[in-house]
Amino acid sequence: SEGDKTALAFAFFIAKMQNDDKLQEKIIIFDDPMCSLDKNRKSETINQIINFIDKTSSILVLSHDSYFLEKILNKFESAKTKVLGILHNGENGSNIIEYDLKEENKGEYFRNFYALKKFYEDNKDLGKDNRVNVARTVRVYLEGLLKRIYLEKFSEYGNGKSKWLGDFIKSIRNENLFKKEALKEIEALNDFSKEFHHDTCTGEERTDVTFAELRGFVERTLNFINILLQ
């Protein structure tokens, strides 16, 4: 298989490096070592790369798999590492920039949570576009939260057919899943956030919100989990 071929080639490369008397003077480049490997081999590949940390001048690891790279990064001392990304510059070339792997790998739910948290804690108005984006994030974050609390009912792994926050709330109301206070609060948050998701030709979608109003709803959104757990 392709995986076997890749693993064998990688093993030969590792053996050659281990028998190199001048390895301390050299730079090792691992070019997409995860290609075609199964899960067990991927873990061992990481271990083999880590073994060369103090045996060579420098190590370069190239990969499209950001999760694989983060696992390697976590094994290194931060002072000795730098993460770079190659991004298209919108013209006819690319730029090499410093890259935040942890931010890249957070996942949509956590990115939404931290976007709301940052907006609230920074307490800065960055303009209309930012306010609208944050307002839209309220709804998406709450959908993600409910999917995690009611995995069987609302998530893609469960049996439920509901996809949107309004559908979730109908099920919550019909099945008495929330206490009165929690139901009332999520209905209010839904009423606010849905105005930023209904794009129609008649202009029904809200295109602006004041900073004070938005910050109040973001605070309520972040605090909703506490109301739910009371």
mmCIF file of C-alpha atoms in Angstrom:
data_model
loop_
_atom_site.group_PDB
_atom_site.id
_atom_site.type_symbol
_atom_site.label_atom_id
_atom_site.label_comp_id
_atom_site.label_asym_id
_atom_site.label_seq_id
_atom_site.Cartn_x
_atom_site.Cartn_y
_atom_site.Cartn_z
ATOM 1 C CA SER A 1 0.000 0.000 0.000
ATOM 2 C CA GLU A 2 1.000 3.637 -0.293
ATOM 3 C CA GLY A 3 1.108 3.814 3.489
ATOM 4 C CA ASP A 4 3.574 0.928 3.673
ATOM 5 C CA LYS A 5 5.773 2.482 1.011
ATOM 6 C CA THR A 6 5.795 5.826 2.835
ATOM 7 C CA ALA A 7 6.553 4.195 6.188
ATOM 8 C CA LEU A 8 9.421 2.187 4.711
ATOM 9 C CA ALA A 9 10.942 5.226 2.984
ATOM 10 C CA PHE A 10 10.649 7.202 6.218
ATOM 11 C CA ALA A 11 12.338 4.371 8.167
ATOM 12 C CA PHE A 12 15.278 4.354 5.721
ATOM 13 C CA PHE A 13 15.596 8.125 6.076
ATOM 14 C CA ILE A 14 15.600 7.911 9.894
ATOM 15 C CA ALA A 15 18.203 5.141 9.834
ATOM 16 C CA LYS A 16 20.451 7.204 7.564
ATOM 17 C CA MET A 17 20.222 10.201 9.894
ATOM 18 C CA GLN A 18 20.987 8.092 12.954
ATOM 19 C CA ASN A 19 24.207 6.881 11.351
ATOM 20 C CA ASP A 20 25.378 10.317 10.228
ATOM 21 C CA ASP A 21 28.479 11.357 12.207
ATOM 22 C CA LYS A 22 28.015 15.009 11.213
ATOM 23 C CA LEU A 23 24.302 15.234 11.986
ATOM 24 C CA GLN A 24 24.858 18.000 14.568
ATOM 25 C CA GLU A 25 25.980 20.295 11.755
ATOM 26 C CA LYS A 26 23.025 19.635 9.464
ATOM 27 C CA ILE A 27 19.441 20.798 8.976
ATOM 28 C CA ILE A 28 16.840 18.043 8.627
ATOM 29 C CA ILE A 29 13.777 18.722 6.477
ATOM 30 C CA PHE A 30 10.714 16.510 6.899
ATOM 31 C CA ASP A 31 8.482 17.172 3.891
ATOM 32 C CA ASP A 32 4.880 16.136 4.668
ATOM 33 C CA PRO A 33 5.890 12.984 6.592
ATOM 34 C CA MET A 34 2.234 12.255 7.452
ATOM 35 C CA CYS A 35 1.199 11.579 3.852
ATOM 36 C CA SER A 36 -0.635 8.219 3.503
ATOM 37 C CA LEU A 37 0.094 7.122 7.084
ATOM 38 C CA ASP A 38 -2.471 5.531 9.398
ATOM 39 C CA LYS A 39 -3.133 6.787 12.952
ATOM 40 C CA ASN A 40 -0.596 4.564 14.737
ATOM 41 C CA ARG A 41 2.167 5.416 12.290
ATOM 42 C CA LYS A 42 1.390 9.106 12.616
ATOM 43 C CA SER A 43 1.994 8.957 16.373
ATOM 44 C CA GLU A 44 5.301 7.156 15.897
ATOM 45 C CA THR A 45 6.313 9.644 13.187
ATOM 46 C CA ILE A 46 5.918 12.461 15.715
ATOM 47 C CA ASN A 47 8.068 10.563 18.236
ATOM 48 C CA GLN A 48 10.795 9.980 15.674
ATOM 49 C CA ILE A 49 10.904 13.659 14.708
ATOM 50 C CA ILE A 50 11.070 14.702 18.371
ATOM 51 C CA ASN A 51 14.048 12.373 18.904
ATOM 52 C CA PHE A 52 16.152 14.594 16.627
ATOM 53 C CA ILE A 53 15.560 17.825 18.548
ATOM 54 C CA ASP A 54 18.959 17.904 20.244
ATOM 55 C CA LYS A 55 20.847 15.907 17.625
ATOM 56 C CA THR A 56 20.883 18.330 14.710
ATOM 57 C CA SER A 57 21.381 22.004 13.914
ATOM 58 C CA SER A 58 17.757 22.666 12.980
ATOM 59 C CA ILE A 59 14.604 20.812 11.980
ATOM 60 C CA LEU A 60 12.068 21.955 9.384
ATOM 61 C CA VAL A 61 8.722 20.148 9.235
ATOM 62 C CA LEU A 62 6.442 20.880 6.266
ATOM 63 C CA SER A 63 2.825 19.720 6.288
ATOM 64 C CA HIS A 64 -0.742 20.615 5.315
ATOM 65 C CA ASP A 65 -2.032 18.972 8.514
ATOM 66 C CA SER A 66 -2.241 21.709 11.161
ATOM 67 C CA TYR A 67 -3.214 19.261 13.939
ATOM 68 C CA PHE A 68 -0.124 17.164 13.262
ATOM 69 C CA LEU A 69 2.050 20.282 13.380
ATOM 70 C CA GLU A 70 0.499 21.429 16.648
ATOM 71 C CA LYS A 71 1.272 18.062 18.256
ATOM 72 C CA ILE A 72 4.908 18.502 17.282
ATOM 73 C CA LEU A 73 4.921 22.122 18.441
ATOM 74 C CA ASN A 74 3.676 21.083 21.884
ATOM 75 C CA LYS A 75 6.729 18.834 22.274
ATOM 76 C CA PHE A 76 9.237 21.610 21.589
ATOM 77 C CA GLU A 77 10.328 24.421 23.860
ATOM 78 C CA SER A 78 8.510 27.519 22.594
ATOM 79 C CA ALA A 79 11.706 29.609 22.622
ATOM 80 C CA LYS A 80 13.261 27.266 20.068
ATOM 81 C CA THR A 81 10.411 27.122 17.584
ATOM 82 C CA LYS A 82 8.729 29.307 14.976
ATOM 83 C CA VAL A 83 5.591 28.462 13.027
ATOM 84 C CA LEU A 84 5.365 29.877 9.522
ATOM 85 C CA GLY A 85 2.637 29.708 6.922
ATOM 86 C CA ILE A 86 2.649 30.302 3.174
ATOM 87 C CA LEU A 87 -0.386 32.366 2.214
ATOM 88 C CA HIS A 88 -1.487 33.613 -1.186
ATOM 89 C CA ASN A 89 -1.142 37.390 -1.286
ATOM 90 C CA GLY A 90 -4.043 38.047 -3.657
ATOM 91 C CA GLU A 91 -1.754 38.938 -6.571
ATOM 92 C CA ASN A 92 0.636 36.594 -8.332
ATOM 93 C CA GLY A 93 2.563 35.162 -5.424
ATOM 94 C CA SER A 94 2.616 34.156 -1.787
ATOM 95 C CA ASN A 95 3.966 35.518 1.479
ATOM 96 C CA ILE A 96 5.615 33.681 4.350
ATOM 97 C CA ILE A 97 4.123 34.858 7.643
ATOM 98 C CA GLU A 98 4.095 33.811 11.282
ATOM 99 C CA TYR A 99 1.163 31.470 11.836
ATOM 100 C CA ASP A 100 -0.982 30.789 14.904
ATOM 101 C CA LEU A 101 -1.582 27.029 14.916
ATOM 102 C CA LYS A 102 -3.572 27.012 18.145
ATOM 103 C CA GLU A 103 -5.979 29.586 16.759
ATOM 104 C CA GLU A 104 -6.286 27.628 13.515
ATOM 105 C CA ASN A 105 -7.099 24.403 15.371
ATOM 106 C CA LYS A 106 -9.630 25.726 17.869
ATOM 107 C CA GLY A 107 -12.613 24.648 15.825
ATOM 108 C CA GLU A 108 -15.638 26.777 14.978
ATOM 109 C CA TYR A 109 -17.344 26.490 18.375
ATOM 110 C CA PHE A 110 -14.311 27.640 20.340
ATOM 111 C CA ARG A 111 -13.454 30.357 17.830
ATOM 112 C CA ASN A 112 -16.970 31.726 18.243
ATOM 113 C CA PHE A 113 -16.737 31.580 22.032
ATOM 114 C CA TYR A 114 -13.410 33.399 22.142
ATOM 115 C CA ALA A 115 -14.580 35.977 19.586
ATOM 116 C CA LEU A 116 -17.493 36.868 21.878
ATOM 117 C CA LYS A 117 -15.273 36.790 24.955
ATOM 118 C CA LYS A 118 -12.672 39.040 23.322
ATOM 119 C CA PHE A 119 -15.316 41.530 22.178
ATOM 120 C CA TYR A 120 -16.750 41.752 25.682
ATOM 121 C CA GLU A 121 -13.439 41.924 27.560
ATOM 122 C CA ASP A 122 -11.720 44.358 25.170
ATOM 123 C CA ASN A 123 -14.713 46.706 25.471
ATOM 124 C CA LYS A 124 -13.754 48.511 22.241
ATOM 125 C CA ASP A 125 -15.973 49.532 19.352
ATOM 126 C CA LEU A 126 -14.200 48.479 16.147
ATOM 127 C CA GLY A 127 -16.900 49.711 13.825
ATOM 128 C CA LYS A 128 -20.133 48.672 12.173
ATOM 129 C CA ASP A 129 -18.840 45.607 10.300
ATOM 130 C CA ASN A 130 -17.274 44.170 13.431
ATOM 131 C CA ARG A 131 -20.449 44.762 15.444
ATOM 132 C CA VAL A 132 -22.589 42.960 12.857
ATOM 133 C CA ASN A 133 -20.162 40.019 12.707
ATOM 134 C CA VAL A 134 -20.212 39.692 16.486
ATOM 135 C CA ALA A 135 -24.027 39.869 16.503
ATOM 136 C CA ARG A 136 -24.159 37.007 13.986
ATOM 137 C CA THR A 137 -21.748 35.010 16.105
ATOM 138 C CA VAL A 138 -24.194 35.018 19.046
ATOM 139 C CA ARG A 139 -26.613 32.711 17.240
ATOM 140 C CA VAL A 140 -23.960 30.356 15.869
ATOM 141 C CA TYR A 141 -22.284 30.036 19.266
ATOM 142 C CA LEU A 142 -25.579 29.182 20.997
ATOM 143 C CA GLU A 143 -26.318 26.537 18.367
ATOM 144 C CA GLY A 144 -22.901 25.000 19.025
ATOM 145 C CA LEU A 145 -23.466 25.113 22.779
ATOM 146 C CA LEU A 146 -26.818 23.313 22.569
ATOM 147 C CA LYS A 147 -25.372 20.698 20.214
ATOM 148 C CA ARG A 148 -22.792 19.857 22.853
ATOM 149 C CA ILE A 149 -25.227 19.804 25.753
ATOM 150 C CA TYR A 150 -27.845 17.752 23.873
ATOM 151 C CA LEU A 151 -25.581 15.659 21.669
ATOM 152 C CA GLU A 152 -28.172 12.999 20.830
ATOM 153 C CA LYS A 153 -30.912 15.488 20.037
ATOM 154 C CA PHE A 154 -29.327 18.368 18.133
ATOM 155 C CA SER A 155 -25.878 17.412 16.863
ATOM 156 C CA GLU A 156 -25.052 15.755 13.567
ATOM 157 C CA TYR A 157 -24.260 12.616 15.583
ATOM 158 C CA GLY A 158 -27.759 12.389 17.040
ATOM 159 C CA ASN A 159 -31.191 11.515 15.695
ATOM 160 C CA GLY A 160 -32.653 15.024 15.577
ATOM 161 C CA LYS A 161 -33.402 16.805 12.317
ATOM 162 C CA SER A 162 -33.256 20.335 13.736
ATOM 163 C CA LYS A 163 -30.467 22.533 12.390
ATOM 164 C CA TRP A 164 -31.123 26.058 13.600
ATOM 165 C CA LEU A 165 -31.485 27.760 16.947
ATOM 166 C CA GLY A 166 -35.198 28.455 16.401
ATOM 167 C CA ASP A 167 -35.793 24.742 15.786
ATOM 168 C CA PHE A 168 -33.813 23.852 18.910
ATOM 169 C CA ILE A 169 -35.927 26.215 21.008
ATOM 170 C CA LYS A 170 -39.169 24.657 19.719
ATOM 171 C CA SER A 171 -37.959 21.220 20.829
ATOM 172 C CA ILE A 172 -36.775 22.603 24.161
ATOM 173 C CA ARG A 173 -40.160 24.225 24.756
ATOM 174 C CA ASN A 174 -42.218 21.201 23.661
ATOM 175 C CA GLU A 175 -40.223 18.755 25.772
ATOM 176 C CA ASN A 176 -39.732 21.030 28.803
ATOM 177 C CA LEU A 177 -35.963 20.653 28.661
ATOM 178 C CA PHE A 178 -35.231 24.058 30.235
ATOM 179 C CA LYS A 179 -36.419 25.780 33.350
ATOM 180 C CA LYS A 180 -38.617 28.827 32.749
ATOM 181 C CA GLU A 181 -35.814 31.364 33.268
ATOM 182 C CA ALA A 182 -33.411 29.621 30.878
ATOM 183 C CA LEU A 183 -36.084 29.232 28.191
ATOM 184 C CA LYS A 184 -37.070 32.885 28.444
ATOM 185 C CA GLU A 185 -33.425 33.970 28.169
ATOM 186 C CA ILE A 186 -32.539 31.884 25.126
ATOM 187 C CA GLU A 187 -35.730 33.059 23.398
ATOM 188 C CA ALA A 188 -34.615 36.662 23.966
ATOM 189 C CA LEU A 189 -31.126 35.920 22.631
ATOM 190 C CA ASN A 190 -32.633 34.210 19.600
ATOM 191 C CA ASP A 191 -34.968 37.146 18.915
ATOM 192 C CA PHE A 192 -31.983 39.477 18.944
ATOM 193 C CA SER A 193 -29.568 37.375 16.890
ATOM 194 C CA LYS A 194 -31.983 36.132 14.218
ATOM 195 C CA GLU A 195 -32.394 39.675 12.919
ATOM 196 C CA PHE A 196 -28.834 39.472 11.570
ATOM 197 C CA HIS A 197 -29.416 36.223 9.649
ATOM 198 C CA HIS A 198 -32.561 36.950 7.608
ATOM 199 C CA ASP A 199 -31.280 38.403 4.364
ATOM 200 C CA THR A 200 -34.218 39.380 2.139
ATOM 201 C CA CYS A 201 -34.857 41.698 -0.784
ATOM 202 C CA THR A 202 -37.045 43.863 1.455
ATOM 203 C CA GLY A 203 -34.129 44.668 3.733
ATOM 204 C CA GLU A 204 -35.448 42.858 6.811
ATOM 205 C CA GLU A 205 -31.948 41.871 7.912
ATOM 206 C CA ARG A 206 -30.423 44.233 10.467
ATOM 207 C CA THR A 207 -27.267 45.849 9.172
ATOM 208 C CA ASP A 208 -26.188 47.696 12.320
ATOM 209 C CA VAL A 209 -26.415 47.563 16.087
ATOM 210 C CA THR A 210 -25.184 49.953 18.746
ATOM 211 C CA PHE A 211 -22.102 49.003 20.716
ATOM 212 C CA ALA A 212 -23.923 49.243 24.061
ATOM 213 C CA GLU A 213 -26.818 47.026 22.925
ATOM 214 C CA LEU A 214 -24.497 44.429 21.431
ATOM 215 C CA ARG A 215 -22.215 44.296 24.461
ATOM 216 C CA GLY A 216 -25.232 43.684 26.681
ATOM 217 C CA PHE A 217 -26.406 40.756 24.548
ATOM 218 C CA VAL A 218 -22.887 39.316 24.329
ATOM 219 C CA GLU A 219 -22.648 39.415 28.125
ATOM 220 C CA ARG A 220 -25.971 37.596 28.373
ATOM 221 C CA THR A 221 -24.834 35.038 25.812
ATOM 222 C CA LEU A 222 -21.629 34.264 27.711
ATOM 223 C CA ASN A 223 -23.600 34.044 30.959
ATOM 224 C CA PHE A 224 -26.305 31.782 29.523
ATOM 225 C CA ILE A 225 -24.499 28.581 30.486
ATOM 226 C CA ASN A 226 -24.608 29.689 34.139
ATOM 227 C CA ILE A 227 -28.383 30.261 33.934
ATOM 228 C CA LEU A 228 -28.774 26.857 32.311
ATOM 229 C CA LEU A 229 -26.858 25.114 35.086
ATOM 230 C CA GLN A 230 -28.692 26.755 37.975
#
